[in-house]
PDB file of C-alpha atoms in Angstrom:
ATOM      1  CA  UNK A  96     121.555 115.258  99.645  1.00 77.00           C
ATOM      2  CA  UNK A  97     122.392 111.593  99.581  1.00 91.00           C
ATOM      3  CA  UNK A  98     122.193 109.993  96.151  1.00 97.00           C
ATOM      4  CA  UNK A  99     122.471 105.851  94.961  1.00 98.00           C
ATOM      5  CA  UNK A 100     123.119 105.435  91.682  1.00 98.00           C
ATOM      6  CA  UNK A 101     121.101 101.727  89.862  1.00 98.00           C
ATOM      7  CA  UNK A 102     122.004 100.064  86.597  1.00 98.00           C
ATOM      8  CA  UNK A 103     119.720  96.858  85.296  1.00 97.00           C
ATOM      9  CA  UNK A 104     122.062  95.841  82.827  1.00 96.00           C
ATOM     10  CA  UNK A 105     120.565  93.284  79.682  1.00 92.00           C
ATOM     11  CA  UNK A 106     120.854  91.750  76.060  1.00 89.00           C
ATOM     12  CA  UNK A 107     119.310  94.837  74.662  1.00 91.00           C
ATOM     13  CA  UNK A 108     118.897  97.267  76.604  1.00 95.00           C
ATOM     14  CA  UNK A 109     120.520  99.212  79.883  1.00 97.00           C
ATOM     15  CA  UNK A 110     118.087 101.160  81.532  1.00 98.00           C
ATOM     16  CA  UNK A 111     120.854 103.664  84.068  1.00 98.00           C
ATOM     17  CA  UNK A 112     118.743 105.772  87.668  1.00 98.00           C
ATOM     18  CA  UNK A 113     119.648 107.984  90.481  1.00 98.00           C
ATOM     19  CA  UNK A 114     117.891 108.272  93.180  1.00 97.00           C
ATOM     20  CA  UNK A 115     116.349 107.583  96.892  1.00 97.00           C
ATOM     21  CA  UNK A 116     113.778 104.872  95.921  1.00 96.00           C
ATOM     22  CA  UNK A 117     110.515 104.211  93.746  1.00 95.00           C
ATOM     23  CA  UNK A 118     108.550 107.535  94.342  1.00 94.00           C
ATOM     24  CA  UNK A 119     112.626 109.519  94.122  1.00 95.00           C
ATOM     25  CA  UNK A 120     113.980 109.298  91.135  1.00 96.00           C
ATOM     26  CA  UNK A 121     115.800 112.162  90.056  1.00 95.00           C
ATOM     27  CA  UNK A 122     116.958 110.860  87.011  1.00 97.00           C
ATOM     28  CA  UNK A 123     116.685 108.106  84.326  1.00 97.00           C
ATOM     29  CA  UNK A 124     118.401 106.687  80.900  1.00 98.00           C
ATOM     30  CA  UNK A 125     117.415 104.199  78.580  1.00 97.00           C
ATOM     31  CA  UNK A 126     121.236 102.487  76.430  1.00 97.00           C
ATOM     32  CA  UNK A 127     120.345 100.376  73.271  1.00 96.00           C
ATOM     33  CA  UNK A 128     122.713  97.720  74.735  1.00 96.00           C
ATOM     34  CA  UNK A 129     126.109  98.077  71.353  1.00 96.00           C
ATOM     35  CA  UNK A 130     129.284  97.217  72.433  1.00 96.00           C
ATOM     36  CA  UNK A 131     130.824  96.986  75.753  1.00 97.00           C
ATOM     37  CA  UNK A 132     132.388  99.940  75.071  1.00 97.00           C
ATOM     38  CA  UNK A 133     130.233 102.049  73.720  1.00 97.00           C
ATOM     39  CA  UNK A 134     127.217 101.514  76.475  1.00 98.00           C
ATOM     40  CA  UNK A 135     129.106 101.445  79.032  1.00 98.00           C
ATOM     41  CA  UNK A 136     130.995 104.130  77.899  1.00 98.00           C
ATOM     42  CA  UNK A 137     127.408 105.941  77.951  1.00 98.00           C
ATOM     43  CA  UNK A 138     126.504 104.191  81.055  1.00 98.00           C
ATOM     44  CA  UNK A 139     129.727 105.911  82.592  1.00 98.00           C
ATOM     45  CA  UNK A 140     128.971 109.516  81.690  1.00 98.00           C
ATOM     46  CA  UNK A 141     125.125 109.222  82.561  1.00 98.00           C
ATOM     47  CA  UNK A 142     127.037 108.929  86.330  1.00 98.00           C
ATOM     48  CA  UNK A 143     129.600 111.510  85.813  1.00 97.00           C
ATOM     49  CA  UNK A 144     127.241 114.630  86.543  1.00 97.00           C
ATOM     50  CA  UNK A 145     126.272 113.332  89.580  1.00 97.00           C
ATOM     51  CA  UNK A 146     129.631 111.838  91.241  1.00 95.00           C
ATOM     52  CA  UNK A 147     129.605 114.455  93.782  1.00 95.00           C
ATOM     53  CA  UNK A 148     125.881 113.467  95.759  1.00 96.00           C
ATOM     54  CA  UNK A 149     126.612 109.866  95.035  1.00 97.00           C
ATOM     55  CA  UNK A 150     126.349 107.263  97.559  1.00 98.00           C
ATOM     56  CA  UNK A 151     127.205 103.642  95.701  1.00 98.00           C
ATOM     57  CA  UNK A 152     126.123 102.475  92.378  1.00 98.00           C
ATOM     58  CA  UNK A 153     123.931  99.095  92.396  1.00 98.00           C
ATOM     59  CA  UNK A 154     124.079  96.623  89.707  1.00 98.00           C
ATOM     60  CA  UNK A 155     121.869  94.461  88.054  1.00 97.00           C
ATOM     61  CA  UNK A 156     123.115  92.662  84.996  1.00 96.00           C
ATOM     62  CA  UNK A 157     122.493  89.639  82.483  1.00 91.00           C
ATOM     63  CA  UNK A 158     124.934  87.104  83.495  1.00 85.00           C
ATOM     64  CA  UNK A 159     125.829  84.164  84.122  1.00 91.00           C
ATOM     65  CA  UNK A 160     128.283  86.522  85.924  1.00 95.00           C
ATOM     66  CA  UNK A 161     131.719  85.641  88.130  1.00 95.00           C
ATOM     67  CA  UNK A 162     130.670  87.109  91.481  1.00 94.00           C
ATOM     68  CA  UNK A 163     133.264  85.267  94.528  1.00 93.00           C
ATOM     69  CA  UNK A 164     135.833  88.089  95.244  1.00 92.00           C
ATOM     70  CA  UNK A 165     138.381  86.452  95.948  1.00 92.00           C
ATOM     71  CA  UNK A 166     137.611  85.006  91.870  1.00 93.00           C
ATOM     72  CA  UNK A 167     140.220  86.813  89.157  1.00 94.00           C
ATOM     73  CA  UNK A 168     137.420  86.624  87.222  1.00 94.00           C
ATOM     74  CA  UNK A 169     135.734  88.421  89.905  1.00 95.00           C
ATOM     75  CA  UNK A 170     133.041  91.266  88.056  1.00 96.00           C
ATOM     76  CA  UNK A 171     132.656  89.754  84.782  1.00 96.00           C
ATOM     77  CA  UNK A 172     130.245  87.768  82.278  1.00 95.00           C
ATOM     78  CA  UNK A 173     132.766  84.950  81.622  1.00 93.00           C
ATOM     79  CA  UNK A 174     130.417  83.301  78.616  1.00 87.00           C
ATOM     80  CA  UNK A 175     126.534  85.210  76.933  1.00 85.00           C
ATOM     81  CA  UNK A 176     125.524  84.585  73.585  1.00 79.00           C
ATOM     82  CA  UNK A 177     124.728  87.935  73.066  1.00 85.00           C
ATOM     83  CA  UNK A 178     128.845  89.249  70.313  1.00 89.00           C
ATOM     84  CA  UNK A 179     131.201  90.802  72.081  1.00 94.00           C
ATOM     85  CA  UNK A 180     130.234  90.136  76.117  1.00 96.00           C
ATOM     86  CA  UNK A 181     131.563  86.787  76.896  1.00 94.00           C
ATOM     87  CA  UNK A 182     134.301  87.718  78.826  1.00 96.00           C
ATOM     88  CA  UNK A 183     133.773  91.999  80.003  1.00 97.00           C
ATOM     89  CA  UNK A 184     134.186  92.961  83.246  1.00 97.00           C
ATOM     90  CA  UNK A 185     131.284  94.622  84.310  1.00 96.00           C
ATOM     91  CA  UNK A 186     132.476  96.134  87.399  1.00 96.00           C
ATOM     92  CA  UNK A 187     135.810  98.153  86.679  1.00 96.00           C
ATOM     93  CA  UNK A 188     135.022  99.982  84.831  1.00 97.00           C
ATOM     94  CA  UNK A 189     132.491 101.719  87.649  1.00 97.00           C
ATOM     95  CA  UNK A 190     135.637 101.085  89.768  1.00 96.00           C
ATOM     96  CA  UNK A 191     138.150 103.161  87.880  1.00 96.00           C
ATOM     97  CA  UNK A 192     135.563 106.305  87.564  1.00 97.00           C
ATOM     98  CA  UNK A 193     133.483 106.382  90.798  1.00 97.00           C
ATOM     99  CA  UNK A 194     135.057 106.671  94.692  1.00 95.00           C
ATOM    100  CA  UNK A 195     132.110 105.284  95.858  1.00 97.00           C
ATOM    101  CA  UNK A 196     131.237 101.321  96.381  1.00 97.00           C
ATOM    102  CA  UNK A 197     129.987  99.428  93.601  1.00 98.00           C
ATOM    103  CA  UNK A 198     128.188  96.797  93.907  1.00 97.00           C
ATOM    104  CA  UNK A 199     127.176  93.763  90.710  1.00 97.00           C
ATOM    105  CA  UNK A 200     124.885  90.855  91.158  1.00 97.00           C
ATOM    106  CA  UNK A 201     122.040  88.736  89.076  1.00 95.00           C
ATOM    107  CA  UNK A 202     118.784  90.654  87.057  1.00 94.00           C
ATOM    108  CA  UNK A 203     117.187  87.829  89.099  1.00 95.00           C
ATOM    109  CA  UNK A 204     118.694  88.721  92.186  1.00 96.00           C
ATOM    110  CA  UNK A 205     118.890  92.542  92.024  1.00 97.00           C
ATOM    111  CA  UNK A 206     114.728  92.456  91.444  1.00 96.00           C
ATOM    112  CA  UNK A 207     114.146  89.751  94.761  1.00 97.00           C
ATOM    113  CA  UNK A 208     116.055  92.572  96.264  1.00 97.00           C
ATOM    114  CA  UNK A 209     113.683  95.639  95.362  1.00 97.00           C
ATOM    115  CA  UNK A 210     111.126  92.951  96.057  1.00 98.00           C
ATOM    116  CA  UNK A 211     112.256  93.222  99.564  1.00 98.00           C
ATOM    117  CA  UNK A 212     112.650  96.464 100.106  1.00 97.00           C
ATOM    118  CA  UNK A 213     110.009  98.062  98.136  1.00 98.00           C
ATOM    119  CA  UNK A 214     107.451  95.267  96.864  1.00 98.00           C
ATOM    120  CA  UNK A 215     105.680  91.765  97.647  1.00 98.00           C
ATOM    121  CA  UNK A 216     107.612  90.435  99.530  1.00 98.00           C
ATOM    122  CA  UNK A 217     108.503  92.851 102.143  1.00 98.00           C
ATOM    123  CA  UNK A 218     109.302  92.227 106.075  1.00 97.00           C
ATOM    124  CA  UNK A 219     109.806  88.396 104.986  1.00 98.00           C
ATOM    125  CA  UNK A 220     113.692  87.860 105.310  1.00 98.00           C
ATOM    126  CA  UNK A 221     113.947  84.619 102.853  1.00 98.00           C
ATOM    127  CA  UNK A 222     111.729  84.601  99.548  1.00 98.00           C
ATOM    128  CA  UNK A 223     112.317  83.248  96.299  1.00 98.00           C
ATOM    129  CA  UNK A 224     111.760  85.967  93.243  1.00 98.00           C
ATOM    130  CA  UNK A 225     111.509  83.110  89.567  1.00 97.00           C
ATOM    131  CA  UNK A 226     111.164  85.553  86.295  1.00 96.00           C
ATOM    132  CA  UNK A 227     109.541  83.463  83.976  1.00 97.00           C
ATOM    133  CA  UNK A 228     110.217  84.847  79.873  1.00 93.00           C
ATOM    134  CA  UNK A 229     112.588  84.880  77.402  1.00 91.00           C
ATOM    135  CA  UNK A 230     115.265  82.801  79.800  1.00 93.00           C
ATOM    136  CA  UNK A 231     114.578  81.312  83.781  1.00 96.00           C
ATOM    137  CA  UNK A 232     116.245  82.660  86.036  1.00 95.00           C
ATOM    138  CA  UNK A 233     114.847  82.673  89.594  1.00 96.00           C
ATOM    139  CA  UNK A 234     116.630  85.186  92.905  1.00 96.00           C
ATOM    140  CA  UNK A 235     116.634  83.782  96.678  1.00 97.00           C
ATOM    141  CA  UNK A 236     117.130  86.138  99.676  1.00 97.00           C
ATOM    142  CA  UNK A 237     118.030  84.172 102.849  1.00 97.00           C
ATOM    143  CA  UNK A 238     117.963  85.512 106.225  1.00 96.00           C
ATOM    144  CA  UNK A 239     118.249  89.054 104.399  1.00 95.00           C
ATOM    145  CA  UNK A 240     121.411  88.127 102.654  1.00 95.00           C
ATOM    146  CA  UNK A 241     121.378  87.300  98.692  1.00 95.00           C
ATOM    147  CA  UNK A 242     122.587  84.019  98.444  1.00 93.00           C
ATOM    148  CA  UNK A 243     126.153  82.988  96.294  1.00 87.00           C
ATOM    149  CA  UNK A 244     127.699  80.262  97.368  1.00 84.00           C
ATOM    150  CA  UNK A 245     130.210  78.789  94.224  1.00 84.00           C
ATOM    151  CA  UNK A 246     128.071  80.682  92.136  1.00 88.00           C
ATOM    152  CA  UNK A 247     124.976  82.675  92.148  1.00 92.00           C
ATOM    153  CA  UNK A 248     121.302  80.872  91.827  1.00 92.00           C
ATOM    154  CA  UNK A 249     120.813  79.199  88.320  1.00 94.00           C
ATOM    155  CA  UNK A 250     116.837  77.481  89.216  1.00 97.00           C
ATOM    156  CA  UNK A 251     116.406  77.882  84.990  1.00 96.00           C
ATOM    157  CA  UNK A 252     118.335  74.856  85.289  1.00 96.00           C
ATOM    158  CA  UNK A 253     116.918  72.239  87.664  1.00 98.00           C
ATOM    159  CA  UNK A 254     116.173  69.401  86.552  1.00 98.00           C
ATOM    160  CA  UNK A 255     112.292  67.966  86.994  1.00 98.00           C
ATOM    161  CA  UNK A 256     110.756  65.106  86.399  1.00 97.00           C
ATOM    162  CA  UNK A 257     109.905  65.450  81.872  1.00 98.00           C
ATOM    163  CA  UNK A 258     106.887  62.379  80.295  1.00 97.00           C
ATOM    164  CA  UNK A 259     107.493  62.189  76.983  1.00 97.00           C
ATOM    165  CA  UNK A 260     105.252  59.871  76.253  1.00 97.00           C
ATOM    166  CA  UNK A 261     102.416  63.289  77.507  1.00 97.00           C
ATOM    167  CA  UNK A 262     105.598  65.615  75.967  1.00 98.00           C
ATOM    168  CA  UNK A 263     108.160  64.555  73.408  1.00 98.00           C
ATOM    169  CA  UNK A 264     109.574  68.175  73.114  1.00 98.00           C
ATOM    170  CA  UNK A 265     113.269  67.297  73.193  1.00 98.00           C
ATOM    171  CA  UNK A 266     113.549  70.932  75.007  1.00 98.00           C
ATOM    172  CA  UNK A 267     115.832  74.388  73.846  1.00 97.00           C
ATOM    173  CA  UNK A 268     118.657  74.729  76.788  1.00 95.00           C
ATOM    174  CA  UNK A 269     121.486  74.115  74.032  1.00 92.00           C
ATOM    175  CA  UNK A 270     123.451  72.502  77.208  1.00 91.00           C
ATOM    176  CA  UNK A 271     120.801  70.792  79.459  1.00 95.00           C
ATOM    177  CA  UNK A 272     118.501  70.051  76.866  1.00 96.00           C
ATOM    178  CA  UNK A 273     115.264  69.877  79.202  1.00 98.00           C
ATOM    179  CA  UNK A 274     115.582  70.955  82.100  1.00 98.00           C
ATOM    180  CA  UNK A 275     113.245  73.526  83.193  1.00 98.00           C
ATOM    181  CA  UNK A 276     113.831  76.334  81.251  1.00 97.00           C
ATOM    182  CA  UNK A 277     114.693  74.084  78.564  1.00 98.00           C
ATOM    183  CA  UNK A 278     110.852  73.299  78.921  1.00 98.00           C
ATOM    184  CA  UNK A 279     108.854  76.325  80.535  1.00 98.00           C
ATOM    185  CA  UNK A 280     110.373  79.609  79.283  1.00 97.00           C
ATOM    186  CA  UNK A 281     108.971  81.862  76.309  1.00 97.00           C
ATOM    187  CA  UNK A 282     110.983  79.851  73.362  1.00 97.00           C
ATOM    188  CA  UNK A 283     110.263  76.149  74.837  1.00 98.00           C
ATOM    189  CA  UNK A 284     106.225  77.143  74.670  1.00 98.00           C
ATOM    190  CA  UNK A 285     106.824  78.954  70.832  1.00 98.00           C
ATOM    191  CA  UNK A 286     108.744  75.854  69.483  1.00 98.00           C
ATOM    192  CA  UNK A 287     106.742  73.149  71.243  1.00 98.00           C
ATOM    193  CA  UNK A 288     103.409  74.607  69.737  1.00 98.00           C
ATOM    194  CA  UNK A 289     104.000  76.484  67.174  1.00 98.00           C
ATOM    195  CA  UNK A 290     103.279  80.014  67.953  1.00 96.00           C
ATOM    196  CA  UNK A 291     104.182  83.019  71.342  1.00 96.00           C
ATOM    197  CA  UNK A 292     103.390  82.114  74.042  1.00 97.00           C
ATOM    198  CA  UNK A 293     100.873  85.354  73.817  1.00 95.00           C
ATOM    199  CA  UNK A 294      99.075  84.439  70.726  1.00 96.00           C
ATOM    200  CA  UNK A 295      98.294  80.711  73.266  1.00 97.00           C
ATOM    201  CA  UNK A 296      94.430  81.300  74.207  1.00 95.00           C
ATOM    202  CA  UNK A 297      93.616  80.936  77.458  1.00 94.00           C
ATOM    203  CA  UNK A 298      91.810  77.038  77.451  1.00 95.00           C
ATOM    204  CA  UNK A 299      95.055  76.241  74.935  1.00 97.00           C
ATOM    205  CA  UNK A 300      96.648  72.559  76.642  1.00 97.00           C
ATOM    206  CA  UNK A 301     100.038  74.419  76.716  1.00 98.00           C
ATOM    207  CA  UNK A 302      98.868  76.263  79.945  1.00 98.00           C
ATOM    208  CA  UNK A 303      98.005  72.605  81.938  1.00 98.00           C
ATOM    209  CA  UNK A 304     101.408  71.835  80.700  1.00 98.00           C
ATOM    210  CA  UNK A 305     103.309  75.196  81.627  1.00 98.00           C
ATOM    211  CA  UNK A 306     101.956  74.697  84.869  1.00 98.00           C
ATOM    212  CA  UNK A 307     102.946  71.386  85.675  1.00 98.00           C
ATOM    213  CA  UNK A 308     106.588  72.542  84.860  1.00 98.00           C
ATOM    214  CA  UNK A 309     106.713  75.772  87.047  1.00 98.00           C
ATOM    215  CA  UNK A 310     104.988  73.745  89.889  1.00 98.00           C
ATOM    216  CA  UNK A 311     107.337  71.378  89.532  1.00 98.00           C
ATOM    217  CA  UNK A 312     110.049  73.285  89.802  1.00 98.00           C
ATOM    218  CA  UNK A 313     108.997  75.861  93.139  1.00 98.00           C
ATOM    219  CA  UNK A 314     108.321  72.565  94.388  1.00 98.00           C
ATOM    220  CA  UNK A 315     111.952  72.140  94.158  1.00 98.00           C
ATOM    221  CA  UNK A 316     112.946  74.831  94.788  1.00 98.00           C
ATOM    222  CA  UNK A 317     109.695  75.331  97.925  1.00 98.00           C
ATOM    223  CA  UNK A 318     111.347  72.300  99.709  1.00 97.00           C
ATOM    224  CA  UNK A 319     115.589  73.133  99.190  1.00 96.00           C
ATOM    225  CA  UNK A 320     115.081  76.882 100.957  1.00 97.00           C
ATOM    226  CA  UNK A 321     111.657  77.132 101.963  1.00 97.00           C
ATOM    227  CA  UNK A 322     110.808  80.932 101.324  1.00 98.00           C
ATOM    228  CA  UNK A 323     108.159  82.446 103.144  1.00 98.00           C
ATOM    229  CA  UNK A 324     107.081  83.424 100.063  1.00 98.00           C
ATOM    230  CA  UNK A 325     107.700  83.004  95.600  1.00 98.00           C
ATOM    231  CA  UNK A 326     106.923  85.787  93.618  1.00 98.00           C
ATOM    232  CA  UNK A 327     106.692  84.321  89.718  1.00 97.00           C
ATOM    233  CA  UNK A 328     107.442  87.319  87.324  1.00 95.00           C
ATOM    234  CA  UNK A 329     108.305  87.209  83.283  1.00 94.00           C
ATOM    235  CA  UNK A 330     106.082  87.524  80.625  1.00 93.00           C
ATOM    236  CA  UNK A 331     104.665  84.411  80.348  1.00 96.00           C
ATOM    237  CA  UNK A 332     103.919  83.624  83.841  1.00 95.00           C
ATOM    238  CA  UNK A 333     101.115  87.129  83.642  1.00 93.00           C
ATOM    239  CA  UNK A 334      99.563  84.901  81.250  1.00 95.00           C
ATOM    240  CA  UNK A 335      95.667  85.345  82.969  1.00 92.00           C
ATOM    241  CA  UNK A 336      95.436  81.750  84.655  1.00 94.00           C
ATOM    242  CA  UNK A 337      98.399  80.691  84.955  1.00 97.00           C
ATOM    243  CA  UNK A 338      99.440  81.613  88.276  1.00 97.00           C
ATOM    244  CA  UNK A 339      96.324  79.822  89.765  1.00 97.00           C
ATOM    245  CA  UNK A 340      97.119  76.570  88.143  1.00 98.00           C
ATOM    246  CA  UNK A 341     100.309  76.227  88.881  1.00 98.00           C
ATOM    247  CA  UNK A 342      99.214  77.291  93.056  1.00 98.00           C
ATOM    248  CA  UNK A 343      97.068  73.886  92.251  1.00 97.00           C
ATOM    249  CA  UNK A 344      99.100  72.027  91.131  1.00 98.00           C
ATOM    250  CA  UNK A 345     101.924  73.098  93.076  1.00 98.00           C
ATOM    251  CA  UNK A 346      99.831  71.646  96.460  1.00 97.00           C
ATOM    252  CA  UNK A 347      98.520  68.348  94.540  1.00 97.00           C
ATOM    253  CA  UNK A 348     102.249  67.947  94.290  1.00 97.00           C
ATOM    254  CA  UNK A 349     102.837  68.639  98.164  1.00 97.00           C
ATOM    255  CA  UNK A 350     100.070  66.629  99.231  1.00 95.00           C
ATOM    256  CA  UNK A 351      99.669  68.082 102.839  1.00 92.00           C
ATOM    257  CA  UNK A 352     103.662  66.783 103.293  1.00 93.00           C
ATOM    258  CA  UNK A 353     104.977  70.149 104.813  1.00 93.00           C
ATOM    259  CA  UNK A 354     101.894  71.290 107.784  1.00 92.00           C
ATOM    260  CA  UNK A 355     103.448  75.054 107.880  1.00 95.00           C
ATOM    261  CA  UNK A 356     100.778  77.276 107.695  1.00 94.00           C
ATOM    262  CA  UNK A 357     101.571  79.772 105.052  1.00 94.00           C
ATOM    263  CA  UNK A 358     101.345  76.657 102.734  1.00 96.00           C
ATOM    264  CA  UNK A 359      98.001  75.927 104.239  1.00 92.00           C
ATOM    265  CA  UNK A 360      94.984  77.016 101.845  1.00 92.00           C
ATOM    266  CA  UNK A 361      95.173  77.717  97.959  1.00 94.00           C
ATOM    267  CA  UNK A 362      99.055  79.701  97.986  1.00 97.00           C
ATOM    268  CA  UNK A 363      96.902  82.714  97.486  1.00 96.00           C
ATOM    269  CA  UNK A 364      99.549  84.505 100.186  1.00 97.00           C
ATOM    270  CA  UNK A 365     102.656  82.505  99.136  1.00 98.00           C
ATOM    271  CA  UNK A 366     103.459  82.747  95.120  1.00 98.00           C
ATOM    272  CA  UNK A 367     102.863  85.542  93.823  1.00 97.00           C
ATOM    273  CA  UNK A 368     102.899  88.447  91.219  1.00 96.00           C
ATOM    274  CA  UNK A 369     106.181  91.024  91.603  1.00 96.00           C
ATOM    275  CA  UNK A 370     104.392  94.440  92.871  1.00 97.00           C
ATOM    276  CA  UNK A 371     107.080  96.194  91.123  1.00 96.00           C
ATOM    277  CA  UNK A 372     106.330  94.856  88.356  1.00 90.00           C
ATOM    278  CA  UNK A 373     108.451  96.210  84.954  1.00 88.00           C
ATOM    279  CA  UNK A 374     110.805  98.096  87.736  1.00 93.00           C
ATOM    280  CA  UNK A 375     111.695  95.792  89.790  1.00 94.00           C
ATOM    281  CA  UNK A 376     115.444  94.845  88.543  1.00 94.00           C
ATOM    282  CA  UNK A 377     116.808  98.478  88.220  1.00 97.00           C
ATOM    283  CA  UNK A 378     114.625  99.574  91.518  1.00 98.00           C
ATOM    284  CA  UNK A 379     116.371  96.663  92.819  1.00 97.00           C
ATOM    285  CA  UNK A 380     119.766  97.592  91.686  1.00 98.00           C
ATOM    286  CA  UNK A 381     118.931 100.792  93.583  1.00 98.00           C
ATOM    287  CA  UNK A 382     118.443  98.533  96.753  1.00 98.00           C
ATOM    288  CA  UNK A 383     121.635  96.750  96.097  1.00 98.00           C
ATOM    289  CA  UNK A 384     123.232 100.238  96.413  1.00 98.00           C
ATOM    290  CA  UNK A 385     122.176 101.356  98.993  1.00 97.00           C
ATOM    291  CA  UNK A 386     123.260  97.611 100.595  1.00 95.00           C
ATOM    292  CA  UNK A 387     126.503  98.986  99.409  1.00 95.00           C
ATOM    293  CA  UNK A 388     126.461 102.489 100.925  1.00 95.00           C
ATOM    294  CA  UNK A 389     126.415 100.427 104.605  1.00 83.00           C
TER     295      UNK A 389
END
């Protein structure tokens, strides 16, 4: 039986799998992220016993990533706060070890692929997956294809209105200060309120402000890409009551300007949590492998 390989490459762990879908993962492995040499060697070793049956391998990685096939640095992590990983080429070790197609994209783009094949975006051709946690990242599928242009999407770094009288917090992004990630990520909430988001009660004013920022960001994304659905994932987004607040604020911001049927009512069928949960990234890498195999 033909199998597909998947790697979810994270700053703290690499998840590896071989299989054909969510209900058939023949083998899985969790590898702590240490040095590039040690970590990638262990990942390669995981796949070697399946080399004769592997059709392709998909990798969804933390970024940023150079995904331009015409770039001399194609496949590398140009710069990252993860010590030792700046300049590391993720594609080369796999290409040297296996004679199968190797696909590489960001972890959030991979998660979007997974949701499109097996999750909350099945049957759709254009949708967005936004994750809100330690950072904010977004993946976009446009007409069935991952959106990559001069770079991959960096939805966490879009600029949004910042009312400094209401919220004097300067933001935590080291590059932009008060971009979306700088104002609404988990670390931003912890720095602003003095405790992590999971410790804040549902009636804390933090959640109204968080809903405001996320709604501003999502309305910008909606107006540019006009996705058929938006999936909102990540640890912060799972907080009870946040999603309805985001939907309500989005409706107020849109102010009935876009008369699409999908945007009518309370947006319960338009802004949804991901269906694959924590498996979205790994299963998305598996979906990428399947795309690479053709």
